[in-house]
Coordinates of C-alpha atoms in Angstrom, one line a residue:
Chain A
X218 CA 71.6 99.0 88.6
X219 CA 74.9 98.7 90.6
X220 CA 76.6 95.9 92.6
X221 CA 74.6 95.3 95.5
X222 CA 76.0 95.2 98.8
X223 CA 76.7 91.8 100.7
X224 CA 75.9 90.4 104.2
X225 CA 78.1 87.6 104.7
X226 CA 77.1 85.4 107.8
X227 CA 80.2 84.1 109.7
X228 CA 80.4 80.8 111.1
X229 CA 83.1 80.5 114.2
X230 CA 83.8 76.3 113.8
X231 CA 85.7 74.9 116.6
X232 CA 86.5 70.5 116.3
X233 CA 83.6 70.6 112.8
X234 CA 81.3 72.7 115.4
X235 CA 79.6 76.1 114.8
X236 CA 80.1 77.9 117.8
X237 CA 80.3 82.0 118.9
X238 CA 81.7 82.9 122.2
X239 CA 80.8 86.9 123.4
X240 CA 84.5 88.2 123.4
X241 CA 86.0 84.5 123.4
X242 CA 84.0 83.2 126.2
X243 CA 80.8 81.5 126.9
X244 CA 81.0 79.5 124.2
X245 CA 77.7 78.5 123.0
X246 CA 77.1 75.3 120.6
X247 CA 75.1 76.8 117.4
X248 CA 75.2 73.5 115.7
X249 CA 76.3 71.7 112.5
X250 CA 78.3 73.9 110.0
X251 CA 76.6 71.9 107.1
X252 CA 73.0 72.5 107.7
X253 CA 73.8 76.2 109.0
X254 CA 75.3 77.1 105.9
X255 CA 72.6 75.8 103.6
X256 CA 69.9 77.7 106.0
X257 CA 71.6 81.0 104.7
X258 CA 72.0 80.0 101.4
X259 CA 68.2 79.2 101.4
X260 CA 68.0 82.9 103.1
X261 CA 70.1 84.7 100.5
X262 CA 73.0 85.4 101.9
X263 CA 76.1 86.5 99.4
X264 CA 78.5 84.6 100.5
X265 CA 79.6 82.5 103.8
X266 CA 82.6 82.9 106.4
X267 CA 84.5 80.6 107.8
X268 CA 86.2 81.2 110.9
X269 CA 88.5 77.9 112.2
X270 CA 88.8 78.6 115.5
X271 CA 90.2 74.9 116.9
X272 CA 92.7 75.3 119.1
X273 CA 94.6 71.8 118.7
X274 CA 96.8 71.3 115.4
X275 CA 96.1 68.4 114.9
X276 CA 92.1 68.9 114.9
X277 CA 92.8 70.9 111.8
X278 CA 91.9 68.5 109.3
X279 CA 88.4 69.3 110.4
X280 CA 87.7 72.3 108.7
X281 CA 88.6 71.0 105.4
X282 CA 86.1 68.4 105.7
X283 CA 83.3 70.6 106.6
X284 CA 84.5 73.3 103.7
X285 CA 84.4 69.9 101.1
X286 CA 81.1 69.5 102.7
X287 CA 79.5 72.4 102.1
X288 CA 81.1 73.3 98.6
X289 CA 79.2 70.4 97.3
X290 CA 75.8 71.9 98.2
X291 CA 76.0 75.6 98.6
X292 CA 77.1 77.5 95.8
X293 CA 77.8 80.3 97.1
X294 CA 81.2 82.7 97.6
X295 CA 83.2 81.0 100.6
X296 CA 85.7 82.3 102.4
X297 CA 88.1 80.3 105.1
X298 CA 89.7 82.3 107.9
X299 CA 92.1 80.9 111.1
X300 CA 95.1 79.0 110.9
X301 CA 96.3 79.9 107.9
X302 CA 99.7 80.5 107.7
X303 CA 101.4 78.9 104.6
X304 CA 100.8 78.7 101.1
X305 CA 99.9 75.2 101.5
X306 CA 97.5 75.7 103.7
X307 CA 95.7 78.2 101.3
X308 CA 96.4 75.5 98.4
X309 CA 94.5 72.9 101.0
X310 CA 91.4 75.2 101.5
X311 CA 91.1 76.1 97.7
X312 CA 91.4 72.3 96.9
X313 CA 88.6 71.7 99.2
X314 CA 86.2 74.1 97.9
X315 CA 86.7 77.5 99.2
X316 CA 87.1 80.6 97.2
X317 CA 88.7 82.3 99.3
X318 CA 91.3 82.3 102.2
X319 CA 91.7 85.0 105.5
X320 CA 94.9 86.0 106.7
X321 CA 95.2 87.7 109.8
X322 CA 98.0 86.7 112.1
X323 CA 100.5 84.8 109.7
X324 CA 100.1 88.7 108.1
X325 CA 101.7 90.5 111.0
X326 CA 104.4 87.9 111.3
X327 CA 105.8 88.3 107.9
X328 CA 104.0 90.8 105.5
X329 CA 105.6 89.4 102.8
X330 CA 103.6 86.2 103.0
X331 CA 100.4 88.3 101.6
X332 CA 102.3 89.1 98.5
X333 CA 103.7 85.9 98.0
X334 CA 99.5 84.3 98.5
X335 CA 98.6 86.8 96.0
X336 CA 100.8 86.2 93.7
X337 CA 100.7 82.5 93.7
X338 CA 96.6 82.4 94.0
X339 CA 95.4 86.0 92.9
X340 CA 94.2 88.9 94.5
X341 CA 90.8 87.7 94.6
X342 CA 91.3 84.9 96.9
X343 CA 93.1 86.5 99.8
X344 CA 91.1 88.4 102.2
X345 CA 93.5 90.4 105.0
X346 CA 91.4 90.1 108.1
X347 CA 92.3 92.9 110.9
X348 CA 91.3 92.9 114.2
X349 CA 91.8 96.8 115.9
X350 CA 91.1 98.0 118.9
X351 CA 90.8 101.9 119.8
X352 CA 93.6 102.9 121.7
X353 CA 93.3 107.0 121.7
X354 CA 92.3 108.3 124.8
X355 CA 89.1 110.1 125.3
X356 CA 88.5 113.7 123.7
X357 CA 91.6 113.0 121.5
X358 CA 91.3 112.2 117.3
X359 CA 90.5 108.4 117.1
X360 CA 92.8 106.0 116.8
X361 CA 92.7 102.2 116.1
X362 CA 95.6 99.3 116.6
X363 CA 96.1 96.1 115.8
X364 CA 95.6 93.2 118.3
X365 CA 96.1 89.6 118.1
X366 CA 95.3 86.5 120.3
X367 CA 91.7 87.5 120.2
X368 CA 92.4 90.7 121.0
X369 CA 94.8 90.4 123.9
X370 CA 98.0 91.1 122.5
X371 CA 99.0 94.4 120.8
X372 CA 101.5 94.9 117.5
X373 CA 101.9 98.7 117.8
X374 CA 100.8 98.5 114.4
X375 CA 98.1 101.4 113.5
X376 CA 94.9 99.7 111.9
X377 CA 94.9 102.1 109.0
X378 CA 98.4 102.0 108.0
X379 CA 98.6 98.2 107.9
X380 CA 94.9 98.1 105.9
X381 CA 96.9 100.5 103.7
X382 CA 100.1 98.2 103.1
X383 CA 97.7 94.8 103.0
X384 CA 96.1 96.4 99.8
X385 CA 99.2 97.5 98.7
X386 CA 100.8 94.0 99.0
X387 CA 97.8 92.0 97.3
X388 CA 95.2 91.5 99.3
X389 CA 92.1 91.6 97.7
X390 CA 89.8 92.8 100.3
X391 CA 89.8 93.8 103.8
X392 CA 87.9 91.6 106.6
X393 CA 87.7 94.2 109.2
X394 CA 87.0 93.6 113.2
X395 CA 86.5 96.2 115.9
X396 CA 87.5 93.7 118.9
X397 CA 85.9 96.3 120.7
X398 CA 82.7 95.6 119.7
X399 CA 83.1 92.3 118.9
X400 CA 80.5 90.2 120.8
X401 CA 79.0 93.3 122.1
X402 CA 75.6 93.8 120.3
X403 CA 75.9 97.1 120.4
X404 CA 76.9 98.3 116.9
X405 CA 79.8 98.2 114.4
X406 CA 83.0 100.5 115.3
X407 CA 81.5 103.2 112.5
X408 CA 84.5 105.5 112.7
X409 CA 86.7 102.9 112.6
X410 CA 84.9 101.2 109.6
X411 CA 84.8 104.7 107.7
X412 CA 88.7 105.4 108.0
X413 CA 89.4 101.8 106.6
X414 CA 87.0 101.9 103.4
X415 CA 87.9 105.8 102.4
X416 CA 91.9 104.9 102.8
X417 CA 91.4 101.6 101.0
X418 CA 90.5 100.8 96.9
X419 CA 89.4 97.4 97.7
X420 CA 86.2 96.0 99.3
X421 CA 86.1 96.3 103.0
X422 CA 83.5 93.8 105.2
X423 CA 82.6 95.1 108.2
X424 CA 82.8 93.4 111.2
X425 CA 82.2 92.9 115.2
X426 CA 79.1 93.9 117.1
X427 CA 76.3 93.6 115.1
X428 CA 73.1 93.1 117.6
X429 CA 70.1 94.9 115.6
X430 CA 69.4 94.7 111.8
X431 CA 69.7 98.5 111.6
X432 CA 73.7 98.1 112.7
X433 CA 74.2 96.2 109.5
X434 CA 72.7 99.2 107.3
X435 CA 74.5 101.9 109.2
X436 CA 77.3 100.1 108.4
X437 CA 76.9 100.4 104.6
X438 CA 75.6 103.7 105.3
X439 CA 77.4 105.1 108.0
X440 CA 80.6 102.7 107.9
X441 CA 80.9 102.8 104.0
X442 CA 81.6 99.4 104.2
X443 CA 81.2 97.2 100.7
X444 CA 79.6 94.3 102.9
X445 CA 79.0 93.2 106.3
X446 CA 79.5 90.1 108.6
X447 CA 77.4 89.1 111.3
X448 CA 77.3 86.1 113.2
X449 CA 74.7 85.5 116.5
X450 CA 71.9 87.4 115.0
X451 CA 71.9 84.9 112.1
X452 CA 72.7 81.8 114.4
X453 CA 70.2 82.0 117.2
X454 CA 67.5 82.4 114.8
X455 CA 66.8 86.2 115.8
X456 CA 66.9 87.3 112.3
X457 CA 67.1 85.9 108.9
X458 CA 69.2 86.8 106.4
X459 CA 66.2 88.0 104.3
X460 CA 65.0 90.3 106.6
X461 CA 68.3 91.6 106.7
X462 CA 68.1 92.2 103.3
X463 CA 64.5 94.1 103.4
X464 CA 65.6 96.4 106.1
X465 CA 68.6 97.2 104.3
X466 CA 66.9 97.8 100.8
X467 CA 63.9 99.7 102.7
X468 CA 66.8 101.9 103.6
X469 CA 68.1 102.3 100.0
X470 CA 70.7 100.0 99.6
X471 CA 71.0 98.3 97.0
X472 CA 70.8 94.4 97.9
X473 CA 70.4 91.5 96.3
X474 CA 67.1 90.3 96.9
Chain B
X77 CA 78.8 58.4 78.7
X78 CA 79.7 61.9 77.3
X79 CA 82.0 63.9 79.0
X80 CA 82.3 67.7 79.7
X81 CA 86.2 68.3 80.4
X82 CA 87.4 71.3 82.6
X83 CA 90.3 72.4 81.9
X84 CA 93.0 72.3 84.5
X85 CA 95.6 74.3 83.5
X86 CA 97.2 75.1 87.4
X87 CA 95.0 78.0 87.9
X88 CA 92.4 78.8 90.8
X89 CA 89.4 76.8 92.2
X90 CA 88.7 74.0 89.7
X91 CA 86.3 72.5 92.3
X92 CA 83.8 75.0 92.6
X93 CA 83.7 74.8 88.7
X94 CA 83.2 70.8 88.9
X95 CA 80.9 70.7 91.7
X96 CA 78.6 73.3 90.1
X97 CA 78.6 71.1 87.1
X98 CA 78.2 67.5 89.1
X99 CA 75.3 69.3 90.8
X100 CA 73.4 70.1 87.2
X101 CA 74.6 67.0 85.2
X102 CA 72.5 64.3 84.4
X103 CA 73.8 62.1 81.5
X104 CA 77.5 63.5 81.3
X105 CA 80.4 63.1 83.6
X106 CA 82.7 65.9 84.8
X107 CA 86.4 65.6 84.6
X108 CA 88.4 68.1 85.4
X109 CA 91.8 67.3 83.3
X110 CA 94.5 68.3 81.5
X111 CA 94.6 65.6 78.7
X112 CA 94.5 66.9 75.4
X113 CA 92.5 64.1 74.7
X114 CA 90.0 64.2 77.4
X115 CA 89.5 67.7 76.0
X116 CA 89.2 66.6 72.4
X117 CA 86.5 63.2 73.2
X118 CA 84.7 65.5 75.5
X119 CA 81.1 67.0 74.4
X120 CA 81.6 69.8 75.9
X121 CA 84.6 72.0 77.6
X122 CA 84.7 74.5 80.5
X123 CA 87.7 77.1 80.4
X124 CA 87.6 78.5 84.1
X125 CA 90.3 80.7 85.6
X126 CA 91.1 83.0 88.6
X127 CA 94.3 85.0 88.8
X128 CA 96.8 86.5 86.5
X129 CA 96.6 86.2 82.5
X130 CA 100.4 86.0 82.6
X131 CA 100.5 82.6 84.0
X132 CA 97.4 81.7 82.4
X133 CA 98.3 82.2 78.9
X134 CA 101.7 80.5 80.4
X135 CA 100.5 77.5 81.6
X136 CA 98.2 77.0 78.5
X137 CA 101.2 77.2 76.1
X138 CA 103.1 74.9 78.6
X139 CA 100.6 72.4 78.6
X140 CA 100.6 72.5 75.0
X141 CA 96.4 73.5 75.8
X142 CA 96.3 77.0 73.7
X143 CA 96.6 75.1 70.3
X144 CA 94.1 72.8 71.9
X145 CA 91.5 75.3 72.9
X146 CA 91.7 76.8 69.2
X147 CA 90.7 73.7 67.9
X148 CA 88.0 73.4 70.8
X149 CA 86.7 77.3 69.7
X150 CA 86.0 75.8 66.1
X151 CA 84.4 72.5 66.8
X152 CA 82.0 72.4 70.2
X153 CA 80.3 74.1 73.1
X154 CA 83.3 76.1 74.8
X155 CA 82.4 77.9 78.0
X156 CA 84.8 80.3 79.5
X157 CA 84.6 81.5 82.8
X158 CA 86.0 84.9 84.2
X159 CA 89.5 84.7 83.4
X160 CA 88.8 82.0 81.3
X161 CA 87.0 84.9 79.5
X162 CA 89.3 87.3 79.5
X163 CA 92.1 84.3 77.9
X164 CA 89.9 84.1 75.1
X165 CA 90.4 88.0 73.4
X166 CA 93.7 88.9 71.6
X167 CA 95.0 91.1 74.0
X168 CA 95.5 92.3 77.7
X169 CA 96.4 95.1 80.0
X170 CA 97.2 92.9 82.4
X171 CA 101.1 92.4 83.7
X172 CA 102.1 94.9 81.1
X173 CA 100.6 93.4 78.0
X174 CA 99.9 90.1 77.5
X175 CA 99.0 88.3 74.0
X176 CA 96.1 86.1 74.8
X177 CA 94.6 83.6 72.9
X178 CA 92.6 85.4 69.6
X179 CA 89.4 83.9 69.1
X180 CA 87.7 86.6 70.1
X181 CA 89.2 89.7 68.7
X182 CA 89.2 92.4 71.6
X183 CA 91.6 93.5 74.3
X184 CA 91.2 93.0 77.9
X185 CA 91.1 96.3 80.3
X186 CA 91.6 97.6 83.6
X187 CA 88.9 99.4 85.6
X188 CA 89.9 102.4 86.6
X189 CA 91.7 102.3 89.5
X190 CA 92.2 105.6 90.0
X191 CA 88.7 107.1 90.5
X192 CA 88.7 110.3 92.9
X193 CA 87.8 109.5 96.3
X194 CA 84.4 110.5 96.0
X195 CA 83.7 107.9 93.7
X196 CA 85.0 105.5 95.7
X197 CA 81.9 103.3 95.4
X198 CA 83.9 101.9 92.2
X199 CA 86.2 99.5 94.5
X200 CA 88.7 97.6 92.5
X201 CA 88.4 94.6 92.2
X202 CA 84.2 94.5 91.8
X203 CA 83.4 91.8 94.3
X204 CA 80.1 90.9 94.5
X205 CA 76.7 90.1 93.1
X206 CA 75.7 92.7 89.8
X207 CA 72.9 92.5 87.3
X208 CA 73.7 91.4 84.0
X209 CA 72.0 92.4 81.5
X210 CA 70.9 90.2 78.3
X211 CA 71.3 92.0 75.3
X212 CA 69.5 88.9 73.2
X213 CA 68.0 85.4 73.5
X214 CA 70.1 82.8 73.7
X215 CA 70.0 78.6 74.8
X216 CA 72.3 80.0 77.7
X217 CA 69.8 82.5 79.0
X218 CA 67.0 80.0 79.2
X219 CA 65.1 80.4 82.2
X220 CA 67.3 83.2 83.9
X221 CA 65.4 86.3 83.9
X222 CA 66.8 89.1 82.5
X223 CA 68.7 91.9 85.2
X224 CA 69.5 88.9 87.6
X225 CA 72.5 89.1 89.6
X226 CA 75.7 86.9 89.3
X227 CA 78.7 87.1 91.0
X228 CA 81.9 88.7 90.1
X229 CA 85.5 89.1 91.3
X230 CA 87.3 90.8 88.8
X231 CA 89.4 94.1 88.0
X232 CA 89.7 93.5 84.1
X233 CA 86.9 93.2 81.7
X234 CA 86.8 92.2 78.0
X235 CA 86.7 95.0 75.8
X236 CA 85.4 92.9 72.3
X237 CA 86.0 94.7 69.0
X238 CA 82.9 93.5 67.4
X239 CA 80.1 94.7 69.7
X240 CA 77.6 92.0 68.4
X241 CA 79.3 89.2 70.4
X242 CA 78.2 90.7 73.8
X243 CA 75.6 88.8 75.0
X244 CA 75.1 90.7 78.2
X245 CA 76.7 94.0 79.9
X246 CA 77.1 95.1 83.7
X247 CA 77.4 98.3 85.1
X248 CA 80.6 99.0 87.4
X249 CA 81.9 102.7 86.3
X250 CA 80.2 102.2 82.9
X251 CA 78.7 98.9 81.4
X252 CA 81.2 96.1 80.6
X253 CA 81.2 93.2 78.5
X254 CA 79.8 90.8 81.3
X255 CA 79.0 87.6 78.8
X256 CA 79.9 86.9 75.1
X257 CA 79.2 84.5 72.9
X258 CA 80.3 84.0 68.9
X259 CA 79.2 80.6 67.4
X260 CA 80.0 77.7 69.6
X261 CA 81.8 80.2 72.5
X262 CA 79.9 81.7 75.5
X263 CA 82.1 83.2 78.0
X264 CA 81.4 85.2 81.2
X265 CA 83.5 87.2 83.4
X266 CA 81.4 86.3 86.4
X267 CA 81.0 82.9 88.3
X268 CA 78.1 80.8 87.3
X269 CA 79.2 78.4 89.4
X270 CA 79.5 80.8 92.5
X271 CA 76.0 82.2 91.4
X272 CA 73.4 80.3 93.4
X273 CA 70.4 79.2 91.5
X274 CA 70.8 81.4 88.4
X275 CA 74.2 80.6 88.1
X276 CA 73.5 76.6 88.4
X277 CA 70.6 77.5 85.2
X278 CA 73.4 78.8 83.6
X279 CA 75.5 75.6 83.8
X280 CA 72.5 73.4 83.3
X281 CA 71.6 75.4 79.7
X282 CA 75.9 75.1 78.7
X283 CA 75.3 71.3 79.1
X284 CA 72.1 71.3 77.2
X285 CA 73.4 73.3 74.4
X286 CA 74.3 72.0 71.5
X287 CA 76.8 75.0 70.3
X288 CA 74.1 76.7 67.9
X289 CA 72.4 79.9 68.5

């Protein structure tokens, strides 16, 4: 008996749209954000990511709507990531229905505004979501930084470090993305995930590049991550969550079935 | 109509908790309120809670709520809900030491957070789905089988002095306290209404139950 470990499917909504772009392009229409998220609940999964990607500001009324909307049917962990940069807006999603908020670039602008979310809302509700990329050369020890503007824009901020100070300022738990690999298919950023999870306390999801079921596994195996996200192998209708699951407890990890 | 009142004391995700209930209710209204007389003429009360106890018990003593929750704790179905839980035993580790609420004599403790990196499967807080384990019948298990998982956030657990009020334990590092329940309280640190179809059962048998065991 232990706490199982959780596959999370993420949902990438642009205008109230489910959508996933391979590294931010080729967007591809997966459908509506309602009836996606009860098809996972119906699957199993533990819990259901958010990710507001609308570019427009005032387009951002959308998400809340669709988080109201699926709070009154799936009851299930949620979690809301993108465009959230004040305590308001975490206020907004947590009135709507979500359990939980992601904070990635209003994080690196002012650190302090992860202690100040934690403190108002708790620990539990805010998620730190990083997205690294692995900037040691070939041959040399690995290295990981943090990138924004989907991964075009570097902080000079090392990936472990600021995982390291997120925990130590609040956050509850760490959403981790190897821009990398996001998009890729070809596998989680294992090394990466590993260094994050051993330097952290909290719960790390791993993130970016799952393509087979047996990425999600090594992951938890490999990657020690606490649970892991994956978004076009659930969408496209490649893989259910429940077989996720069955692969993953065939393997000896304990899931929740 | 009846009413089951949950108590809004400033704290956390109130809707999940209502929504769960609206879902599950059929001949009782849900309102989520902090009227002490809502919470007296309602048939039932929910005390939910994410967060600190420090604000918590704060808020509930601003509210002038802690002196109505005692009387709640002697008179009808009380359900308290993670921290909501944890409000309900005399004491906690929490921000230093915090007096809580003393129905349920018991402290409130902190997992360990300071495991040896090899035993770093222990993450603090526990997030995620767990067994829970019924330790006796009760209206409030009804139709959940026993070992099913529920979901938890959490890095304190209820600690209660008398051992024959926990309903239920959960390993993380050792077995917890995961539900209690003394007379017309049941309380749970993890989310029934974040708990999918067992956690919904859960809700469904509060509503049905009439405070007796």
């Amino acid at each position: 008996m232990a706490l199982a470990k959780r596959i999370i499917p993420c949902l990438d909504v642009d205008n109230g749209r489910v959508v996933k772009g391979v590294k931010f392009v080729d967007i591809r229409d997966a459908g509506d954000p309602v009836e996606i998220a009860k098809r996972y609940d119906q699957q199993g999964a533990d819990e259901l990511t958010f990710l507001d990607i609308t570019a427009t500001h005032n387009n951002r009324d959308t998400i809340v709507h669709v988080v109201e909307a699926i709070a009154s049917e799936v009851f299930i962990p949620l979690t809301v990531g993108g465009g959230i940069r004040k305590l308001e807006d975490i206020r907004r999603m947590l009135n709507a229905g979500a359990d939980k908020v992601g904070i990635n670039s209003a994080a690196i602008l002012r650190p302090e505004f992860v202690r100040e979310a934690a403190e108002k809302f708790g620990s539990q509700c805010i998620v730190v979501a990083i997205d690294a990329k692995c900037t040691s050369s070939k041959g040399q020890p690995e290295t990981w930084e943090i990138f924004t503007h989907g991964g075009r824009k570097a902080t000079g901020l090392n990936a472990i470090e600021w995982a390291k100070k997120m925990v130590s300022y609040g956050a509850g738990e760490i959403l981790l993305t190897s821009m990398d690999r996001d998009g890729t298919k070809s596998g989680f950023d294992l090394a990466l995930t590993r260094a994050v999870s051993q330097a952290v306390n909290t719960p790390v999801i791993a993130s970016g590049g799952v393509g087979k079921l047996q990425d999600l596994t090594d992951g938890v195996k490999i990657g020690q991550a606490d649970a892991v996200l994956a978004a076009s192998i659930f969408h496209f209708g490649e893989h259910s969550v429940g077989e996720a699951k069955a692969q993953m407890a065939s393997q000896g990890i304990e899931v929740r079935i | 109509m009846r009413h089951v009142a949950v108590i809004d004391y400033g704290m956390g995700n109130l809707r999940s908790v209502s929504k769960a209930l609206e879902a599950v209710a059929s001949d009782v209204t849900v309102k989520v309120t902090a009227d002490p007389k809502l919470i007296q003429s309602a048939s039932h009360v929910v005390l939910p809670g994410v967060g600190a106890i420090r604000d918590c018990i704060d808020e509930l003593a601003r509210l002038n709520l802690d002196m109505i929750i005692q009387e709640v704790a002697q008179t009808k179905p009380l359900l308290g809900i993670c921290l909501g839980m944890q409000a309900l035993l005399s004491h906690s580790e929490e921000n230093n030491g915090i007096n809580a609420l003393n129905i349920i004599p018991g402290r409130v403790r902190q997992f360990d957070v300071a495991l040896p990196r090899t035993e770093r499967d222990f993450k603090v807080p526990q997030m995620g789905w767990n067994q829970v384990h019924q330790l006796f019948s009760h209206p409030l298990w009804k139709d959940i089988k026993q070992d099913s998982r529920f979901y938890f956030v959490h890095s304190y657990y209820a600690e209660p002095k008398d051992k024959a009020v926990t309903a239920a334990t959960t390993d993380y590092q050792h077995d917890f306290t995961s539900a209690l329940c003394k007379d017309n309280i049941f309380a749970a640190q993890f989310h029934p209404e974040k708990s999918q179809h067992d956690g919904l059962q859960l809700l469904q048998n509060f509503l049905n139950w009439d405070g007796q065991s």
